[in-house]
C-alpha angles and dihedrals in degrees: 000000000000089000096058082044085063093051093054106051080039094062088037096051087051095043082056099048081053105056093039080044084061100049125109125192111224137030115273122270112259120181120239115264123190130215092199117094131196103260089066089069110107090029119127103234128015130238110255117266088244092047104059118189121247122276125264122207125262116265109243095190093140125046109191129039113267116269102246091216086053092150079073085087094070084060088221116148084197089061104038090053087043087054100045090042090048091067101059096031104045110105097208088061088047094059086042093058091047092051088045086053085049098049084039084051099044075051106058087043089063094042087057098056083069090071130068118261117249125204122180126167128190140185141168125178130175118226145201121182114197117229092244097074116016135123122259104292103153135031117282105252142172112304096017120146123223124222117181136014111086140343112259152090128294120226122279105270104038133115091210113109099183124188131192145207108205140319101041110238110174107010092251097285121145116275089007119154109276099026127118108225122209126176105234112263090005121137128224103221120217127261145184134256121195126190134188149165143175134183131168132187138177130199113215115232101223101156086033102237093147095058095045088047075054095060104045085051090057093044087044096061084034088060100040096045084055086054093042095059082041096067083041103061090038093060099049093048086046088052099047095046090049088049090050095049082040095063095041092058091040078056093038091061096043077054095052097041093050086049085050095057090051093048089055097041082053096045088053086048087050097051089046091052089052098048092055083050096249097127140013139254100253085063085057096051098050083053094053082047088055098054088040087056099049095038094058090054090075110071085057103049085046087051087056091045090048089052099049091048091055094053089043091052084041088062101062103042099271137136117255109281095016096117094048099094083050097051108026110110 
């Protein structure tokens, strides 16, 4: 009968480990979704949160998912190196992957609050005691000499010399308790120790913090991996706009440099035509305006050249001007 008592608070107190066991603090996480869509921007007044507007249909512009190497499409080698170089060499994505390592890690040390803790320990040494000072590891014999127990003389006839190193146990007389007996010339061989432990423990997640310290984690690399591509994708867009505008200055200036050496062949026509008495000198000197004009328009336009090499070089990790010799034209 008590027996059967014992049973029973047994089962009750394990279905109720179980269902604390179960229990979670806290609701479940649920991402926000908004009623509200885009064409109800501009409007007056807004629909009420409880009366959502009706739904529009998904826009289906694109077909296919977008090509991720789509500078491919410019068909620049230039480009396409600059693009493939950008993601191990940015140092903002650097910094994004190390910060990626550090959330996976934070993960894998929640997740690993959900297992028991092992602890195991180990040594082996190999060992050799002198004779001079070991413990008792062989019979005391003729002839054998004493070390230990007590301070004092041994008896007339025997071959025992004992010394001792405080509190006197045995007088100094051969096999005496205390003393440390060698045979004389024996040798003590080695030996081996081993040691070796092991202990293991587990804490039960009843309010499940650990699982909800799981699932941040989770949330947390799943956060940082979408900022991640997001820097990623930002770079690569910045790079190739600033290697676009790059190249239409770099023909801007072949453009204003040709335009220069036809304003100077026009300008010596010009003075020819004058010296024959053709034209005037006001018609040379709107020529010489004209160079002066065009030619000043240079050190801007190579400012500007300068600049967007330097932020190119920037994004991948280089000192100003390291990428001139590489995009100059």
């Amino acid at each position: 009968m008590k027996a059967r008592h014992m049973h029973k608070w047994r089962m009750a107190a394990l279905v109720s480990t179980a269902l604390v066991g179960a229990c979670t603090v806290g609701p479940d996480f649920k991402g926000a979704q908004p009623w509200w869509q885009p064409s109800s921007w501009g409007k007056s007044t807004a629909p009420a949160p409880s009366e959502p507007p009706a739904a529009t249909p998904v826009s289906t512009v694109i077909a296919a998912p977008v090509d991720p190497k789509w500078w491919d499409q410019f068909h620049d080698p230039e480009l396409s190196a600059l693009e493939q170089r950008v993601a191990a060499d940015n140092l903002d994505l650097r910094i994004a992957d190390m910060r990626l390592a550090e959330s996976r890690s934070a993960l894998g040390q929640a997740q690993a609050a959900e297992y028991p803790i092992l602890n195991a320990d180990g040594s082996y040494s190999h060992e050799y005691l002198s004779p001079q000072g070991a413990v008792a590891l062989f019979p005391t014999g003729a002839g054998a000499t004493s070390y230990g127990g007590g301070f004092g003389g041994a008896p007339p006839g025997t071959t025992a010399t004992s010394f001792g190193s405080g509190g006197a146990v045995g007088g100094g007389n051969v096999g005496t308790l205390g003393a440390i007996p060698v045979p004389a010339g024996a040798k003590i061989p080695p030996f081996n120790l081993y040691q070796y432990g092991f202990d293991a423990s587990w804490e039960l997640d009843f309010w499940g913090q650990v699982r909800r310290s799981v699932e941040a984690a989770k949330a947390a690399v799943q956060a940082t991996e979408d900022q991640r591509r997001d820097a990623l994708v930002s770079v690569e867009a910045e790079l190739a706009r600033d290697y676009i505008d790059l190249r239409g200055i770099q023909r801007t200036i072949e453009i204003t440099k040709e335009n220069l050496e036809s304003a100077r062949q026009s300008l010596d026509l010009t003075r020819q035509r004058a010296a024959q008495g053709v034209t005037t000198d006001l018609d040379v000197a709107n020529a010489e305006a004209q160079v002066s004009n065009i030619a000043a328009q240079l050190p801007a336009l190579d400012q500007q050249e300068a600049a967007l090499i330097n932020a190119l070089s920037q994004l991948l990790g280089k000192p100003p001007g390291a990428l001139k010799a590489e995009l100059e034209q």
